Amino acid sequence: LYYILLMEMIEMSGWIGVDLDGTLAYYDGWKGIQHIGEPIPLMLSRVKTWLDIGKTVKIFTARVSAPEPEKTEVISSIHKWCKKHGLPELEVTCCKDFGMITLYDDRCVQVRMNTGELVE
């Protein structure tokens, strides 16, 4: 199934959203702006693969919903974390738009389009 999804995404233009806490980085409770857990190896590998094939990946996190100057500090901390773990300074956002192909998140519940039915 993952391979099929990967092949579909290769053909689509747009960006892939990846949640930070609990999806890309281990999360065991809020410990401040600058604390980001260790990377989750499987998700880090996926992100690196997507980047290697030319996909745009953005970190999608509620952390940047904070007002300035905290928002700038959050983004800086995330960029440092990215560099430390072999990623470029990925764009960081808390907003989806029509360019988002898909979102990987530990809190999402998928719904079949136009039906309201949950994907089990």
mmCIF file of C-alpha atoms in Angstrom:
data_model
loop_
_atom_site.group_PDB
_atom_site.id
_atom_site.type_symbol
_atom_site.label_atom_id
_atom_site.label_comp_id
_atom_site.label_asym_id
_atom_site.label_seq_id
_atom_site.Cartn_x
_atom_site.Cartn_y
_atom_site.Cartn_z
ATOM 1 C CA LEU A 1 0.000 0.000 0.000
ATOM 2 C CA TYR A 2 2.819 2.428 0.870
ATOM 3 C CA TYR A 3 4.463 1.760 -2.501
ATOM 4 C CA ILE A 4 1.199 2.521 -4.338
ATOM 5 C CA LEU A 5 0.765 5.775 -2.412
ATOM 6 C CA LEU A 6 4.385 6.721 -3.102
ATOM 7 C CA MET A 7 3.963 6.110 -6.832
ATOM 8 C CA GLU A 8 0.775 8.201 -6.915
ATOM 9 C CA MET A 9 2.512 11.064 -5.081
ATOM 10 C CA ILE A 10 5.474 10.986 -7.471
ATOM 11 C CA GLU A 11 3.106 11.852 -10.303
ATOM 12 C CA MET A 12 1.308 14.634 -8.401
ATOM 13 C CA SER A 13 2.589 18.158 -8.037
ATOM 14 C CA GLY A 14 2.188 19.958 -4.753
ATOM 15 C CA TRP A 15 3.514 19.376 -1.268
ATOM 16 C CA ILE A 16 3.412 16.739 1.441
ATOM 17 C CA GLY A 17 2.661 17.857 4.990
ATOM 18 C CA VAL A 18 4.346 16.025 7.850
ATOM 19 C CA ASP A 19 3.382 16.706 11.453
ATOM 20 C CA LEU A 20 6.344 17.245 13.764
ATOM 21 C CA ASP A 21 5.473 16.085 17.284
ATOM 22 C CA GLY A 22 4.537 12.421 17.427
ATOM 23 C CA THR A 23 4.968 11.822 13.676
ATOM 24 C CA LEU A 24 8.409 12.996 12.555
ATOM 25 C CA ALA A 25 9.827 13.509 16.055
ATOM 26 C CA TYR A 26 9.207 11.519 19.219
ATOM 27 C CA TYR A 27 6.829 13.393 21.549
ATOM 28 C CA ASP A 28 6.431 12.717 25.258
ATOM 29 C CA GLY A 29 4.878 15.975 26.423
ATOM 30 C CA TRP A 30 5.525 19.673 26.005
ATOM 31 C CA LYS A 31 8.984 20.685 27.250
ATOM 32 C CA GLY A 32 9.299 24.126 25.690
ATOM 33 C CA ILE A 33 9.791 25.734 22.312
ATOM 34 C CA GLN A 34 13.339 24.549 21.776
ATOM 35 C CA HIS A 35 12.751 20.930 22.764
ATOM 36 C CA ILE A 36 12.052 18.594 19.860
ATOM 37 C CA GLY A 37 12.308 14.859 20.387
ATOM 38 C CA GLU A 38 14.537 12.458 18.534
ATOM 39 C CA PRO A 39 13.516 11.626 14.968
ATOM 40 C CA ILE A 40 11.245 8.674 14.315
ATOM 41 C CA PRO A 41 13.426 6.625 11.937
ATOM 42 C CA LEU A 42 10.683 5.324 9.632
ATOM 43 C CA MET A 43 9.168 8.770 9.059
ATOM 44 C CA LEU A 44 12.568 10.464 8.713
ATOM 45 C CA SER A 45 13.446 7.908 6.033
ATOM 46 C CA ARG A 46 10.174 8.610 4.185
ATOM 47 C CA VAL A 47 10.801 12.348 4.220
ATOM 48 C CA LYS A 48 14.351 11.889 2.906
ATOM 49 C CA THR A 49 13.035 9.619 0.130
ATOM 50 C CA TRP A 50 10.416 12.173 -0.889
ATOM 51 C CA LEU A 51 13.046 14.908 -0.971
ATOM 52 C CA ASP A 52 15.409 12.686 -2.998
ATOM 53 C CA ILE A 53 12.743 12.221 -5.691
ATOM 54 C CA GLY A 54 12.071 15.947 -5.814
ATOM 55 C CA LYS A 55 8.900 16.259 -3.751
ATOM 56 C CA THR A 56 8.256 19.342 -1.641
ATOM 57 C CA VAL A 57 7.832 18.475 2.031
ATOM 58 C CA LYS A 58 6.650 20.924 4.672
ATOM 59 C CA ILE A 59 6.567 20.475 8.407
ATOM 60 C CA PHE A 60 2.953 20.943 9.436
ATOM 61 C CA THR A 61 2.740 21.866 13.109
ATOM 62 C CA ALA A 62 0.535 23.840 15.477
ATOM 63 C CA ARG A 63 3.738 25.125 17.088
ATOM 64 C CA VAL A 64 3.850 27.946 14.514
ATOM 65 C CA SER A 65 0.357 29.156 15.343
ATOM 66 C CA ALA A 66 1.992 31.211 18.107
ATOM 67 C CA PRO A 67 2.314 34.996 17.738
ATOM 68 C CA GLU A 68 5.619 36.719 16.985
ATOM 69 C CA PRO A 69 8.338 36.668 18.224
ATOM 70 C CA GLU A 70 7.643 33.136 19.496
ATOM 71 C CA LYS A 71 6.726 31.934 15.977
ATOM 72 C CA THR A 72 10.167 32.937 14.648
ATOM 73 C CA GLU A 73 11.860 31.172 17.567
ATOM 74 C CA VAL A 74 9.835 28.011 16.896
ATOM 75 C CA ILE A 75 10.780 27.985 13.208
ATOM 76 C CA SER A 76 14.436 28.528 14.080
ATOM 77 C CA SER A 77 14.365 25.588 16.518
ATOM 78 C CA ILE A 78 12.732 23.348 13.901
ATOM 79 C CA HIS A 79 15.289 24.347 11.260
ATOM 80 C CA LYS A 80 18.144 23.514 13.670
ATOM 81 C CA TRP A 81 16.516 20.138 14.357
ATOM 82 C CA CYS A 82 16.185 19.478 10.618
ATOM 83 C CA LYS A 83 19.849 20.245 9.940
ATOM 84 C CA LYS A 84 20.954 18.115 12.904
ATOM 85 C CA HIS A 85 19.113 15.128 11.436
ATOM 86 C CA GLY A 86 20.189 15.474 7.814
ATOM 87 C CA LEU A 87 17.261 17.441 6.419
ATOM 88 C CA PRO A 88 17.265 20.819 4.711
ATOM 89 C CA GLU A 89 15.510 23.733 6.394
ATOM 90 C CA LEU A 90 12.023 22.624 5.434
ATOM 91 C CA GLU A 91 9.227 25.147 5.222
ATOM 92 C CA VAL A 92 7.187 25.156 8.435
ATOM 93 C CA THR A 93 3.474 25.882 8.392
ATOM 94 C CA CYS A 94 0.218 25.355 10.235
ATOM 95 C CA CYS A 95 -1.946 26.110 7.204
ATOM 96 C CA LYS A 96 -3.062 23.771 4.480
ATOM 97 C CA ASP A 97 -3.845 24.975 0.994
ATOM 98 C CA PHE A 98 -4.909 23.496 -2.343
ATOM 99 C CA GLY A 99 -1.308 22.503 -3.088
ATOM 100 C CA MET A 100 -1.178 19.977 -0.248
ATOM 101 C CA ILE A 101 -1.182 16.436 -1.665
ATOM 102 C CA THR A 102 -1.450 14.620 1.649
ATOM 103 C CA LEU A 103 -0.839 15.033 5.375
ATOM 104 C CA TYR A 104 0.900 12.618 7.706
ATOM 105 C CA ASP A 105 -0.209 13.236 11.279
ATOM 106 C CA ASP A 106 -0.684 11.219 14.463
ATOM 107 C CA ARG A 107 -4.015 12.902 15.264
ATOM 108 C CA CYS A 108 -5.825 12.785 11.919
ATOM 109 C CA VAL A 109 -8.815 10.633 11.114
ATOM 110 C CA GLN A 110 -9.254 10.073 7.400
ATOM 111 C CA VAL A 111 -12.692 10.567 5.848
ATOM 112 C CA ARG A 112 -13.748 9.375 2.396
ATOM 113 C CA MET A 113 -14.227 12.412 0.193
ATOM 114 C CA ASN A 114 -17.801 13.655 -0.170
ATOM 115 C CA THR A 115 -19.269 10.953 2.077
ATOM 116 C CA GLY A 116 -18.447 11.672 5.714
ATOM 117 C CA GLU A 117 -17.530 7.976 6.050
ATOM 118 C CA LEU A 118 -14.440 7.151 8.083
ATOM 119 C CA VAL A 119 -11.629 5.209 6.461
ATOM 120 C CA GLU A 120 -10.972 2.307 8.797
#
